[in-house]
Phi, psi and omega in degrees: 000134159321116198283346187282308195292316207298332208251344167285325213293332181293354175270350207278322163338293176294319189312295195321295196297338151318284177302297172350292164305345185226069181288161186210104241270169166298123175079017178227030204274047205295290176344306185305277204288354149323296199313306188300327174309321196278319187306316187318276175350309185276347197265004180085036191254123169304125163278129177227119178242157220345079153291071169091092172060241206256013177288167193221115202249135165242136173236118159255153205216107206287162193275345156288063189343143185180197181278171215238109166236109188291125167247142154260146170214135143276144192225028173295168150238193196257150164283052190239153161293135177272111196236061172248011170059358211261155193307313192268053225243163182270121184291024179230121185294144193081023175210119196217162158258121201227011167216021166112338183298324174286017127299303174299321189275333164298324175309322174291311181322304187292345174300322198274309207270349182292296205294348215248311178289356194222017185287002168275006180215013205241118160270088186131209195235126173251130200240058140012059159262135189244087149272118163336155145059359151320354158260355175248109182285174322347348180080151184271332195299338182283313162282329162312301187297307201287346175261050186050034162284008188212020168264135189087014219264144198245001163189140152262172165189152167206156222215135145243145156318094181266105184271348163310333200232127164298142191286135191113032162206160171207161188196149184216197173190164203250084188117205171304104189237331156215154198300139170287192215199069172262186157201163198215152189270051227246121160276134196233118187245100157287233174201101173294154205194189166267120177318335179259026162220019140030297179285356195250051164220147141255110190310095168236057174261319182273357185273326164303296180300323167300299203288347180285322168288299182304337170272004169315311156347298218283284187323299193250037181219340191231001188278160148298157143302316172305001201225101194306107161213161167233170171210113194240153138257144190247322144265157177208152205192131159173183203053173201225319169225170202263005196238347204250123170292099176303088168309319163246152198212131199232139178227151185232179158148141164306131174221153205216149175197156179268342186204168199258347161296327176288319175306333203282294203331302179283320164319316175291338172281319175295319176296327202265339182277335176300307186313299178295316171279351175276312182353285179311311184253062163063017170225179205241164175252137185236112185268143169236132196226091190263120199276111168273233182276119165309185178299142163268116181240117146263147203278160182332284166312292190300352196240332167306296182317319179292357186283316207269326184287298173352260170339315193287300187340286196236096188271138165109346190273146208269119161232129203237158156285105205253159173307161170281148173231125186304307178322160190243174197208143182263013185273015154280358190270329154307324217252004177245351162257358147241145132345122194184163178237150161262139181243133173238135169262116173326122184231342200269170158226109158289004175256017192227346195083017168277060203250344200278120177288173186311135180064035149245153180328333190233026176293141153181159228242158142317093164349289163342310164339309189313314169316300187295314170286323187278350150271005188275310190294348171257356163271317158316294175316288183321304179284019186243324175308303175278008186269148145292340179302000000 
């Protein structure tokens, strides 16, 4: 473990909980990013502010020419009421942090200040990204990139506080590691009537509840097995009254892949059976099909280096190989324009109540957890710094 960050933790501790207490929703972190601006400002970091809404760049710049390495954290939060009971628990009702951001970013802030203090011995440029907006798409990660966050930049990384994996572990992987993210709308259109004439109507709640059973289809008729996807529906609505034949019917719902012919695979499938099963029962289908965050792949050389880096980083700690994971993450959007790694740093504890997964109402993480990433992103950095290839 870093010994600078270790001797940090208790600033990184108020930061976190400062944001914790003051959450802030995707395209509305203006606070947020003051607060980082400022934190930024003192430690004698050049700022570049609102960037695709409220993101944010600090750049430090070694007395020495070199490679140019980009760190990221996000610092949107969730629409969820916060019930974790905890002193820092967030005072603004319906608005939480619920998957670790207001971690990430106390972590990068002591990451901006290790690097910030050594910029007199520091060779190349260390690149500061705080993005807005990661939990909603289109998402902050696009716009960062169209205002230059990754010109010259020669590898990125970026790590999440994982409550899933205990704290003293970390894990990464090599290729496809988190599911690319789309969701589609399907308006399902009859003829609405009197429930007690039925024939002079077309239902389209039963033409809906049928397209809901055929897609079930897709995945597991029309994917390879060998080829990972999901397909959920998450709503379906329709009707107005319990005596009334429902003319319109909205079915919503998510698909998640790992590679984009299956991802292609499956839209052309969602589409063409909504079409083909409203047919069949006299109504029409109208599908909106929204392309969210790809697949997060990390590459090969960067994910070798976390193998490699780790263990010295942080001794005693179990570093694993992590499963793909279906949530999608838009920091793949980095990773398809530079060389880079995604990292998950282990946060739950069950012997503290850290038990809750990601998006739930009582989520919250070890703390500690904060150290093992800014020192993992700075044992990264270094050694990327010094790599010649």
């Amino acid at each position: 473990m870093n010994e600078t960050v270790e001797r940090g933790f208790a600033d990184m501790v108020e930061w976190r909980r400062h944001l914790h207490q003051y959450p802030e929703l995707s395209y509305k972190e203006r606070e947020t990013a003051a607060f980082v601006a400022e934190k930024l400002e003192s430690f004698g970091i050049e700022v570049r502010t609102g960037l695709g809404g409220h993101g944010l760049i600090g750049t430090v710049q070694g007395s020495r020419p070199g490679r140019v390495i980009a760190l990221r954290a996000d610092m949107d939060a969730l629409p969820i009421n916060e019930e974790s009971g905890a002193e820092y628990a967030s005072r603004r009702e319906g608005v939480m942090h619920a998957c670790g951001h207001d971690g990430h970013t106390a972590a990068l802030l002591a990451v901006a200040r290790y690097f910030a203090d050594r910029r007199d011995s520091l060779q190349g440029e260390i690149r500061l990204l705080f993005q807005a907006s990661e939990e909603v798409c289109p998402g902050g990660a696009k716009p960062m990139i169209e205002n230059g966050a990754l010109e010259g930049v020669d590898a990125v990384y970026g790590v999440h506080l994982w409550t899933p994996i205990p704290v003293g572990t970390v894990a990464s992987a090599t290729g496809a590691m988190m599911a690319s993210t789309d969701e589609f709308f399907i308006d399902i259109t009859g003829r609405g009537g009197h429930g007690g004439m039925p024939h002079e109507t077309v239902d389209s709640i039963v033409a809906a509840s049928a397209l809901v059973v055929q897609l079930q289809t897709v995945v597991s008729r029309s994917v390879d097995p060998l080829r990972p996807a999901v397909l959920s529906i998450g709503t379906i609505s329709g009707g107005t009254a319990q005596n009334v034949v429902a003319e319109k019917t909205r079915i919503t719902g998510t698909v998640r892949t790992f590679d984009e012919n299956t991802r292609a695979l499956i839209r052309q499938r969602i589409e063409a059976i909504s079409n083909h099963v409203a047919e069949v029962y006299g109504a029409t289908a109208q599908v909106e099909y929204l392309v969210g965050y790809p697949a997060l792949v990390n590459h090969a050389k960067e994910a070798e280096r976390f193998f490699r880096v780790a263990p010295s980083a942080l001794p005693g700690f179990k570093i694993e190989t992590a499963t793909p994971l279906m949530p999608a993450e838009d920091f793949a959007y980095y990773l398809q324009e530079r060389p880079g790694c995604f990292m998950l740093v282990g946060a739950g504890n069950s012997e503290k109540g850290f038990v809750y997964p990601h998006h739930h109402p009582r989520f919250d993480f070890d703390e500690r957890a904060m150290t093992a990433s800014a020192s993992l992103l700075i044992a990264m950095a270094e050694a990327a710094l010094e790599d010649k290839t």
